[in-house]
Coordinates of C-alpha atoms in Angstrom, one line a residue:
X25 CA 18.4 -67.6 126.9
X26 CA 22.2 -67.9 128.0
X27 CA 23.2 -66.1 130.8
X28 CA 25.3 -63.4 129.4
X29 CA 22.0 -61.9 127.9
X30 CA 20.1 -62.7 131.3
X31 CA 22.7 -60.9 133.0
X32 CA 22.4 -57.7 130.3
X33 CA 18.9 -57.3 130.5
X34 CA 19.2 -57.4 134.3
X35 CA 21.4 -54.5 133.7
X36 CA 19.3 -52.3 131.5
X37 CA 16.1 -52.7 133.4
X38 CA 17.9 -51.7 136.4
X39 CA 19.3 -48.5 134.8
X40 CA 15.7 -47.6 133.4
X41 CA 14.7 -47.8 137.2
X42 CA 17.4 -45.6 138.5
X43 CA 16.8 -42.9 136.0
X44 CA 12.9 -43.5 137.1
X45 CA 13.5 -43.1 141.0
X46 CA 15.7 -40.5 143.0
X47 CA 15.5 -42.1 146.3
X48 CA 18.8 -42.5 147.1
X49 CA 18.1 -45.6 149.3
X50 CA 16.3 -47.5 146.5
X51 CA 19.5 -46.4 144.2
X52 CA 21.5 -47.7 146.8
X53 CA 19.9 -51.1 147.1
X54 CA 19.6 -51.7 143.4
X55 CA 23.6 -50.7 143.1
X56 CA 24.2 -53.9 146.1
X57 CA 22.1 -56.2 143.9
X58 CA 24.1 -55.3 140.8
X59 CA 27.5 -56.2 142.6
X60 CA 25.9 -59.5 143.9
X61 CA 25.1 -60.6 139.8
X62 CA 28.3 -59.9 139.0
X63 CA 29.9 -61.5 140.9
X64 CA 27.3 -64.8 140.9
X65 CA 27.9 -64.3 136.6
X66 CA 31.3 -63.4 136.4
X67 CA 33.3 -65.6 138.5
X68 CA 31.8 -69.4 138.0
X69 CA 29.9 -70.8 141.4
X70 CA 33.1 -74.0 140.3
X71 CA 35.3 -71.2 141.0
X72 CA 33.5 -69.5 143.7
X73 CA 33.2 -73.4 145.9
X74 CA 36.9 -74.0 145.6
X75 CA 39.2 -71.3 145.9
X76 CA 41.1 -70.2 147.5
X77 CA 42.8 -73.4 148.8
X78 CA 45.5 -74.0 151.1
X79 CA 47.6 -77.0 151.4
X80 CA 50.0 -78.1 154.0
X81 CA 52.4 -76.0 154.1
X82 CA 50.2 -73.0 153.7
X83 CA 50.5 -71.6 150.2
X84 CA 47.7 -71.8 147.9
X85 CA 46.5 -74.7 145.7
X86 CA 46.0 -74.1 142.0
X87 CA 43.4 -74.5 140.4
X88 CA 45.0 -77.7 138.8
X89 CA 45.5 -78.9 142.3
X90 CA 41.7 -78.0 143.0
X91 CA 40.6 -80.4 140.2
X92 CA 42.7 -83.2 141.7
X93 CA 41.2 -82.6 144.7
X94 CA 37.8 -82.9 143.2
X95 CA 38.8 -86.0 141.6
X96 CA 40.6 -88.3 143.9
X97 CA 40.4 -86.6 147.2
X98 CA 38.1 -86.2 150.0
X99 CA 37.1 -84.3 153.1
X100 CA 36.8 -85.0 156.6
X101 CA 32.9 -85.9 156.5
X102 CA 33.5 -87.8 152.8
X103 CA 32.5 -91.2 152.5
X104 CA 35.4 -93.2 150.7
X105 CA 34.5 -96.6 148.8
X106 CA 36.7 -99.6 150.6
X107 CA 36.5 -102.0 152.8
X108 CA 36.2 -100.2 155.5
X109 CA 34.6 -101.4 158.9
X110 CA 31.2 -100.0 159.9
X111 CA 30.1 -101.6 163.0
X112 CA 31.3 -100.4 165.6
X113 CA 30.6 -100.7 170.0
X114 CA 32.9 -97.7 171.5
X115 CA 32.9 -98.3 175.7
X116 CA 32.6 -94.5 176.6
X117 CA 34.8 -94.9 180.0
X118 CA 34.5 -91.9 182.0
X119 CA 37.3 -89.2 181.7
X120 CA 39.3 -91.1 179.9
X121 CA 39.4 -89.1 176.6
X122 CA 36.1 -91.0 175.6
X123 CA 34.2 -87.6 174.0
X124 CA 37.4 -87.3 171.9
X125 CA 36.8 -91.1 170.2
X126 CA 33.0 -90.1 170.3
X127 CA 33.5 -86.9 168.3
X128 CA 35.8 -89.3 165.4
X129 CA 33.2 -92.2 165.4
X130 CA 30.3 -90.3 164.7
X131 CA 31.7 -88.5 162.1
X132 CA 32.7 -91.4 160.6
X133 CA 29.1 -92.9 161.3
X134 CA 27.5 -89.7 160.4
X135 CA 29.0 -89.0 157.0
X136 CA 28.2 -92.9 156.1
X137 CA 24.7 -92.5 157.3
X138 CA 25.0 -95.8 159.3
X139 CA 21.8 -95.9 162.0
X140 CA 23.4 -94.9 165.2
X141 CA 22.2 -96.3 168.0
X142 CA 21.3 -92.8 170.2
X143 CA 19.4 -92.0 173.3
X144 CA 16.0 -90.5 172.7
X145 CA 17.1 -88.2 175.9
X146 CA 20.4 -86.6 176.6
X147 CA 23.6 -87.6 175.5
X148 CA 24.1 -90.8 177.4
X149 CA 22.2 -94.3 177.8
X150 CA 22.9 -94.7 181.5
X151 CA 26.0 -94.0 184.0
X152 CA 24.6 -96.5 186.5
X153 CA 23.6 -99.7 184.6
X154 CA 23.8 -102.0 181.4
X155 CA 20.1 -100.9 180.1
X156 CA 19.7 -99.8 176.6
X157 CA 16.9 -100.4 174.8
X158 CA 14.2 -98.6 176.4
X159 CA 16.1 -95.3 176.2
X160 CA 17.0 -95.6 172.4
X161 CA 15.3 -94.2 168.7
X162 CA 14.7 -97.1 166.6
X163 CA 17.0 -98.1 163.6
X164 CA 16.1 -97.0 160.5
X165 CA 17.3 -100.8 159.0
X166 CA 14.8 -103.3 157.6
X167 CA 15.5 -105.1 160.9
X168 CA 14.4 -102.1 163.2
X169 CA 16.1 -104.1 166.1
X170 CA 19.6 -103.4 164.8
X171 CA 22.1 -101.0 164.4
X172 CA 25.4 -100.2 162.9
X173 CA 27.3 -97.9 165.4
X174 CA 27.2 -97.1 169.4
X175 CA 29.6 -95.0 171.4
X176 CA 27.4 -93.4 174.5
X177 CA 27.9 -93.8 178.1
X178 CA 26.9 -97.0 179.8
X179 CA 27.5 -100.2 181.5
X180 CA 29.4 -102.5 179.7
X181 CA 27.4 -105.6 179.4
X182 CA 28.4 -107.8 175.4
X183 CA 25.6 -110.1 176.5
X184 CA 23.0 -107.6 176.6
X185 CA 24.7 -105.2 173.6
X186 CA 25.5 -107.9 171.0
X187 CA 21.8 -108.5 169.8
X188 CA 21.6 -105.1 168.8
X189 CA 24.6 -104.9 166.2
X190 CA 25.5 -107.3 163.5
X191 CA 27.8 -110.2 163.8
X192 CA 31.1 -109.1 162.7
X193 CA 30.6 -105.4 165.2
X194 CA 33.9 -104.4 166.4
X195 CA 34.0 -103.5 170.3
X196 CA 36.2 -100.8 171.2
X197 CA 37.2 -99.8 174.5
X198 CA 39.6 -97.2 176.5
X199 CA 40.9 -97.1 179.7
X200 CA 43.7 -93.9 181.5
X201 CA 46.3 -94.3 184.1
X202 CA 43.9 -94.2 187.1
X203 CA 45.4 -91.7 189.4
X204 CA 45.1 -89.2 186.6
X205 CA 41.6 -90.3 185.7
X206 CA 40.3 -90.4 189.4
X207 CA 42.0 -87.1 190.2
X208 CA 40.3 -85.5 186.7
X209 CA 36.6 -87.5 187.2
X210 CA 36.6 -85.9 191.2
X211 CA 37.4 -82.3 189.8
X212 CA 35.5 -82.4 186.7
X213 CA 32.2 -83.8 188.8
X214 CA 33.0 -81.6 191.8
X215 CA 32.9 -78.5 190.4
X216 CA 31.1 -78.8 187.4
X217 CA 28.5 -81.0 188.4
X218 CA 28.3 -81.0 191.7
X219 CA 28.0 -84.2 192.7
X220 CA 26.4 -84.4 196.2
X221 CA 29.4 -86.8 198.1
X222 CA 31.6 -84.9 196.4
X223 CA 31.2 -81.3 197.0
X224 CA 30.2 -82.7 200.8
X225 CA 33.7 -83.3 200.9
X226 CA 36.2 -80.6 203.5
X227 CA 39.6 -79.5 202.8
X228 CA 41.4 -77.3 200.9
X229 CA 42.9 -80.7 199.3
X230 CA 39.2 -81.9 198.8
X231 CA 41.0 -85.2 197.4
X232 CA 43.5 -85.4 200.3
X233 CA 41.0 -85.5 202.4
X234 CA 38.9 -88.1 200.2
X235 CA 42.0 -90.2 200.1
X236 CA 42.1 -89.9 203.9
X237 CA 39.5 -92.1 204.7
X238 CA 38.0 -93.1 201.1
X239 CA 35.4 -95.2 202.8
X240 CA 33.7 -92.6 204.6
X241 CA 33.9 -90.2 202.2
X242 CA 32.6 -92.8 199.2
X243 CA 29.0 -92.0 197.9
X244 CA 26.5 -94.6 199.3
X245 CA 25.7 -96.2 196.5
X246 CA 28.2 -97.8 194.0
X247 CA 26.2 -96.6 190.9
X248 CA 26.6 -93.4 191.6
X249 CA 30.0 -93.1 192.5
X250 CA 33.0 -91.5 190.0
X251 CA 35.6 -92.5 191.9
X252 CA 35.3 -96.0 193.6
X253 CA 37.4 -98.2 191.0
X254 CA 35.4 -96.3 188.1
X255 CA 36.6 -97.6 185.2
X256 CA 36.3 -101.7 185.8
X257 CA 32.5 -100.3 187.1
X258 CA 32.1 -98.5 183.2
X259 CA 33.6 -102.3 181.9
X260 CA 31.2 -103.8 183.7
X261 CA 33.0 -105.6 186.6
X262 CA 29.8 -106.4 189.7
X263 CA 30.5 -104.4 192.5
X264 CA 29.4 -106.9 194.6
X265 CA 32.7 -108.8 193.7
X266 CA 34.9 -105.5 193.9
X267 CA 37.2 -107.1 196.4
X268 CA 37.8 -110.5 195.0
X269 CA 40.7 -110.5 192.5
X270 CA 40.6 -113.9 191.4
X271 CA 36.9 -113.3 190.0
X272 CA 38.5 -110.4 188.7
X273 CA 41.4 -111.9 186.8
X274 CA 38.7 -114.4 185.2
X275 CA 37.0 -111.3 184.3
X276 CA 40.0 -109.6 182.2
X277 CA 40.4 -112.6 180.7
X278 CA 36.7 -112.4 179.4
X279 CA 37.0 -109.0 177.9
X280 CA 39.9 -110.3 176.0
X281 CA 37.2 -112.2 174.4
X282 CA 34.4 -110.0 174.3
X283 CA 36.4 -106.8 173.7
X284 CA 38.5 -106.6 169.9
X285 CA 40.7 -103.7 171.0
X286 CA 41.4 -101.3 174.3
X287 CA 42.8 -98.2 173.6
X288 CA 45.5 -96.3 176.4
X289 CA 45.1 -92.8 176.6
X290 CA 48.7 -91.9 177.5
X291 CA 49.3 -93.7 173.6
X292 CA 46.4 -91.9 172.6
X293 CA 47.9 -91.4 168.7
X294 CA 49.5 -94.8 168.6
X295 CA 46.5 -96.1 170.1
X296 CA 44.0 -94.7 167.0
X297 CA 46.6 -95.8 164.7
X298 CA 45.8 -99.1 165.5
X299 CA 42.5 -98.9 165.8
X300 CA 42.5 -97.2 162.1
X301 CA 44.4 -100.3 161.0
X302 CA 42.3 -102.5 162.6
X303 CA 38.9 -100.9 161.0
X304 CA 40.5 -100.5 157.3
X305 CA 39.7 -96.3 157.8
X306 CA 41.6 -93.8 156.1
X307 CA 44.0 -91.6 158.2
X308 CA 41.5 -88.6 157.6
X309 CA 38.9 -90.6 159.8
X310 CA 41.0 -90.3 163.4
X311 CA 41.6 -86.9 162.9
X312 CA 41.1 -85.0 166.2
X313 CA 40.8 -81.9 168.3
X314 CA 40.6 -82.7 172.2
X315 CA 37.0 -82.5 173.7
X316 CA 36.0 -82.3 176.4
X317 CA 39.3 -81.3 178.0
X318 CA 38.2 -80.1 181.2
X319 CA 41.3 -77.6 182.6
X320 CA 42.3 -78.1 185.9
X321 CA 41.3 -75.0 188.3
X322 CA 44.1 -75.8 190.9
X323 CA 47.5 -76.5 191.8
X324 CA 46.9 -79.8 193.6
X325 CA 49.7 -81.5 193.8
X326 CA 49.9 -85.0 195.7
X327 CA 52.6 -87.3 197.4
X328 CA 54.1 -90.8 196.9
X329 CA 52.5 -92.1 199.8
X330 CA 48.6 -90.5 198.6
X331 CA 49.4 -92.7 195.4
X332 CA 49.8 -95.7 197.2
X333 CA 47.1 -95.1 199.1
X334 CA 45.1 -94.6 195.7
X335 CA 46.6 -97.7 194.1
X336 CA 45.6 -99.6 197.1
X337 CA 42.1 -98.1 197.4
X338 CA 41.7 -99.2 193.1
X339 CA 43.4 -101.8 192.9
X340 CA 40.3 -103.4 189.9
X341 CA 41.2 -100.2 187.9
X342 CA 45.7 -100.4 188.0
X343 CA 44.7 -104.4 187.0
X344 CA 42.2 -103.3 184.7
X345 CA 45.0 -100.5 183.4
X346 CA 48.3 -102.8 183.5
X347 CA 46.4 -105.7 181.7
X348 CA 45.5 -103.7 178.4
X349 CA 48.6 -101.2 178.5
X350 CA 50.6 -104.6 178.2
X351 CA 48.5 -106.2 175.6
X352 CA 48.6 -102.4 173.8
X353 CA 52.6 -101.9 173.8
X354 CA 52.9 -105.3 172.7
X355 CA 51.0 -104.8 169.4
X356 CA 52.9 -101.2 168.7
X357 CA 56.5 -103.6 169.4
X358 CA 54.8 -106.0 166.7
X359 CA 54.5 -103.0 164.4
X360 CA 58.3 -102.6 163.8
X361 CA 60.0 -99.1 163.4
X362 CA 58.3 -97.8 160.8
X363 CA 55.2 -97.9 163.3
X364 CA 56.8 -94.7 164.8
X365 CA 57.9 -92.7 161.7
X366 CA 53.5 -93.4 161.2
X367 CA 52.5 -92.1 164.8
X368 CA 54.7 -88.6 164.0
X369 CA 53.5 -88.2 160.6
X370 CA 50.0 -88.6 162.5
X371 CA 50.7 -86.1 164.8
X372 CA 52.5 -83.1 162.1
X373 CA 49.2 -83.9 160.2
X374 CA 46.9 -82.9 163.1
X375 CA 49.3 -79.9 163.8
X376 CA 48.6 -78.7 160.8
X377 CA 44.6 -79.2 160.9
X378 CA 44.1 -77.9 164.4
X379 CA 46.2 -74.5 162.9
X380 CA 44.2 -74.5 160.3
X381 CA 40.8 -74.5 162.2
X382 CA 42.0 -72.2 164.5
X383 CA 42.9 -69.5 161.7
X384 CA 40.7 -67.8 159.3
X385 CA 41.3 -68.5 155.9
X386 CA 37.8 -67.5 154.2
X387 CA 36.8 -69.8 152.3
X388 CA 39.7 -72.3 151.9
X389 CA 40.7 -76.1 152.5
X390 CA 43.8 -77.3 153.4
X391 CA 45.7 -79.5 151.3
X392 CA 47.2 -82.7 153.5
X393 CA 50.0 -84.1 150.8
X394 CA 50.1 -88.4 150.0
X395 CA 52.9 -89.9 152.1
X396 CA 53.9 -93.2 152.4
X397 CA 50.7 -94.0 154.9
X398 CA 48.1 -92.2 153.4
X399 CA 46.5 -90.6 150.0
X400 CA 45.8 -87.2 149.7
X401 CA 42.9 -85.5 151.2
X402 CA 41.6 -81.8 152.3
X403 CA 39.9 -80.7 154.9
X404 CA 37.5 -77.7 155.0
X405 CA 35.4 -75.2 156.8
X406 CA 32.8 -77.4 157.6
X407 CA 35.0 -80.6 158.9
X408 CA 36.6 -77.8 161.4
X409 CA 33.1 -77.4 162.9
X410 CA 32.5 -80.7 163.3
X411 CA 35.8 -81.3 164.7
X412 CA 35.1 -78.8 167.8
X413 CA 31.7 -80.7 168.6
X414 CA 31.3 -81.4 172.4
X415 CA 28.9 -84.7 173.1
X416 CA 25.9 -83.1 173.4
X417 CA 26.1 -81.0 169.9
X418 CA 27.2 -83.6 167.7
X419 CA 24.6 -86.2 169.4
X420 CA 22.1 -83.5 168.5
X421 CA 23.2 -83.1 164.9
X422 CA 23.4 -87.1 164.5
X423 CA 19.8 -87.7 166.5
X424 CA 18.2 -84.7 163.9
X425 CA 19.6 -86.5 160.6
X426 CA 18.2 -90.0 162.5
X427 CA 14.8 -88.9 163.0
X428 CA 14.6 -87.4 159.6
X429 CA 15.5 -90.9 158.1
X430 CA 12.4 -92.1 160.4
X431 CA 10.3 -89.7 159.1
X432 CA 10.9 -90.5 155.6
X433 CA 10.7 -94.2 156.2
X434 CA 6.9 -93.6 158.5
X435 CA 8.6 -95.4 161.6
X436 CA 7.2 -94.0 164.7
X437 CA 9.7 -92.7 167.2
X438 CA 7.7 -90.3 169.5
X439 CA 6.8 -91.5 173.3
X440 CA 3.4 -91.1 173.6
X441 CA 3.1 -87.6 175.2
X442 CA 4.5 -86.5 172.4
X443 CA 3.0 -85.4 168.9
X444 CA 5.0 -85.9 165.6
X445 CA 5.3 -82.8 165.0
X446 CA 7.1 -82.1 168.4
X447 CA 9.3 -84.8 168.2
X448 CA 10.7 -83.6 164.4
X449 CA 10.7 -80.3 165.8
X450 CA 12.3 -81.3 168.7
X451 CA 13.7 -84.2 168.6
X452 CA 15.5 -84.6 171.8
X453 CA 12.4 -85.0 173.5

C-alpha cells in the first residue's frame, strides 16, 4: 500500500471517530495528530533533514546547493576518506589553551571512532606524575594494549607513552607566554579551585604578594604546585634539576626529538594551521570556539620590575617558551606570504561559525564556500554542540561511545566493585 492511501485511510477513520466522540479534548488531540501526518506525508523527511540552509554569507541554500552538499561535502563530525593522520599524543599543558586543542582532537577522534585513550575517572590521567596505565579503559584494538589518540592531562614522559600508540603517532605539544599563563593558572586555581597555598595567600594583590617572596609562598610539594615553572613540570622537566640550566638546555634539545610539533598560544591560528598541515586534516577539523576561557575577576595590573622578578623566578618556563616560539615563527617565515592570506581566511571562516552557533536558525547549516585552501563543507546544529563542550562533557560523550564499543566486543572494563551493568550505566565510574 503506497503512502498516499495510508495517509487517506488515516484520514477517514479519524473523521468516523470524531463524529463518534464529543469530547472536545479527544477532538483536540486527534486534530494535533492529523497536522503531525501531514506534515511527516506531505513535505518528504529529504526535505524535512535539509532545509532550510544557510551559507556563508547568510542567505539560504537551494535545494540544488543542498544536493551538492550531500554529495561532496561534509560536516564538522564527518569522517572524510584521505590520508589523513590518526595517531595523535596532545601534551595538555596547563592554561595554556589546552581544553581548546582537546575539544578539536576529540572530535576529530570521535567522529573516526579511533580508541581514545581515556581515564576510567575524571577528566585527567594525573597533574602530578607520568602514570597512565592503571587509570585508563582498555582499547577496543585487537592489540588491547594500544591506542590511536590521547590528549588528557599529565606528565610528559615519551618513554613511558610511546608503547601505548603506534609507531608513526604524532606528539603534539603547546606552551603560552608564561607571565600570562602563571597569572591565569594562580586565578583560575585560586578562586575556582581553591587550591590550599594558594588561597593561604594575603593581599589584595594575592600575586604581588606571591611574587614577593615566591619561595615562601610556593606549595610544599613540587607536584602540586600551578605556579613553580609549571609548564617545563607538565613537559616533564625533574624538579630535582629545576635550577640547573645546562641539564635543561640538553633537555629542549630532547623534546625536539621526542616532540613532532609545539604549538604557541599567542599564534594560536597560525599555530593549528600548521598542525592541520602537518596531520593532512581538512580545514573543517581545527575549527574552534574557546573553552575553557576562564574571565578574569579583577583588575590586577602588574609592573616591570614584578615581571622581572617572574622571569627570574621561571626562568625553565621563558627557555622552555623562547625555544619553541623561535622554532614556531621559523616554520610560519618558511610558509611564504600566502601563509598569511591562509591564517585570515582561517579566522573569517570561524567568524562566521561561532555567529552561526550563537544564532538560531532552526533547523539549518551553514554553507562555508571552496577557496583556494579548502573544499566546501557545512556545519550544523549538532557540530555547534559539540563545539561548546568543556573537558569533562566531551570526555563523557567519548568514554560512553568507548565503553559501548567494549561492550559489543565482551572486553571487560569494570574495576572490581563494580557490576557491568553499573559501569554501562555509568560509565565514569
Amino acid at each position: 500500500m503506497s503512502w498516499k492511501r495510508r495517509y487517506f485511510c488515516f484520514i477517514l477513520r479519524t473523521n468516523m471517530l470524531l463524529r463518534k466522540r464529543n469530547n472536545r479534548y479527544r477532538c483536540f488531540v486527534i486534530i494535533i495528530v492529523i497536522v503531525l501526518v501531514n506534515l511527516v506525508f506531505i513535505f518528504p523527511p529529504a526535505l524535512l533533514l535539509h532545509t532550510p540552509l544557510v551559507s556563508s554569507n547568510g542567505t539560504l541554500i537551494s535545494q540544488t546547493q543542498s544536493n551538492m552538499v550531500d554529495k561532496g561535502n561534509h560536516s564538522l563530525i564527518t569522517s572524510l576518506p584521505h590520508a589523513e593522520v590518526r595517531h595523535i599524543v596532545f601534551l595538555k599543558v596547563h592554561k595554556a589553551a589546552g581544553t581548546t586543542v582537546m575539544n578539536i582532537i576529540m572530535r576529530f577522534a570521535i567522529s573516526r571512532n579511533l580508541s581514545i585513550m581515556l581515564p576510567r575517572t575524571g577528566n585527567m590521567f594525573s597533574q602530578y606524575n607520568q602514570l597512565i596505565s592503571r587509570k585508563a579503559l582498555p582499547s577496543f584494538h585487537e592489540d588491547k594494549r594500544m591506542f590511536d589518540v590521547f590528549c588528557n592531562h599529565v606528565i610528559f614522559n615519551k618513554e613511558i607513552m610511546a608503547p601505548f600508540f603506534p609507531i608513526d603517532t604524532v606528539y603534539i605539544g603547546i606552551v603560552r607566554q608564561p607571565f600570562d599563563q602563571f597569572v591565569s593558572a594562580f586565578v583560575y586555581y585560586r578562586n575556582l579551585y581553591q587550591v590550599k597555598y594558594l588561597v593561604k595567600i594575603p593581599g589584595d594583590n594575592p600575586i604581588k604578594t606571591y611574587l614577593s617572596d615566591p619561595v615562601l609562598y610556593e606549595a610544599k610539594k613540587l607536584p602540586h604546585s600551578f605556579t613553580n615553572n609549571r609548564m617545563a613540570f607538565d613537559f616533564g622537566y625533574p624538579g630535582v634539576d629545576f635550577n640547573n640550566m645546562t641539564k635543561f638546555r640538553e633537555f629542549l634539545q630532547k623534546l625536539d626529538k621526542d616532540i613532532n610539533f609545539v604549538m604557541v598560544v599567542e599564534l594560536f591560528d597560525e599555530s593549528l594551521i600548521l598542525m592541520m598541515k602537518l596531520l593532512k586534516w581538512h580545514i573543517k577539523d581545527i575549527i574552534y570556539i574557546k573553552r575553557n576561557s576562564f574571565k578574569k575577576s579583577h583588575n590586577l595590573t602588574f609592573s616591570l620590575s614584578e615581571k622581572i622578578i617572574h622571569r627570574r623566578w621561571a626562568k625553565l618556563d621563558y627557555a622552555l617558551y623562547n625555544h619553541f616560539k623561535t622554532i614556531l615563527i621559523t616554520k610560519i617565515k618558511s610558509a611564504g606570504p600566502k601563509f598569511i592570506h591562509e591564517v585570515r581566511n582561517f579566522r573569517t571562516i570561524r567568524t562566521k561559525v561561532e555567529t552561526f552557533c550563537k544564532q538560531y536558525y532552526g533547523s539549518g547549516m551553514l554553507m562555508i564556500e571552496e577557496s583556494e585552501f579548502h573544499s566546501p563543507f557545512f556545519v550544523r546544529r549538532e557540530d555547534c554542540k559539540f563545539l561548546k563542550l568543556n573537558a569533562f562533557d566531551i570526555i563523557n560523550i567519548a568514554r560512553q561511545k568507548h565503553t559501548a564499543r567494549l561492550d559489543e566486543l565482551g572486553i571487560t572494563y569494570c574495576p572490581q566493585n563494580k557490576t557491568t551493568a553499573e559501569c554501562r550505566k555509568y560509565p565514569h565510574l
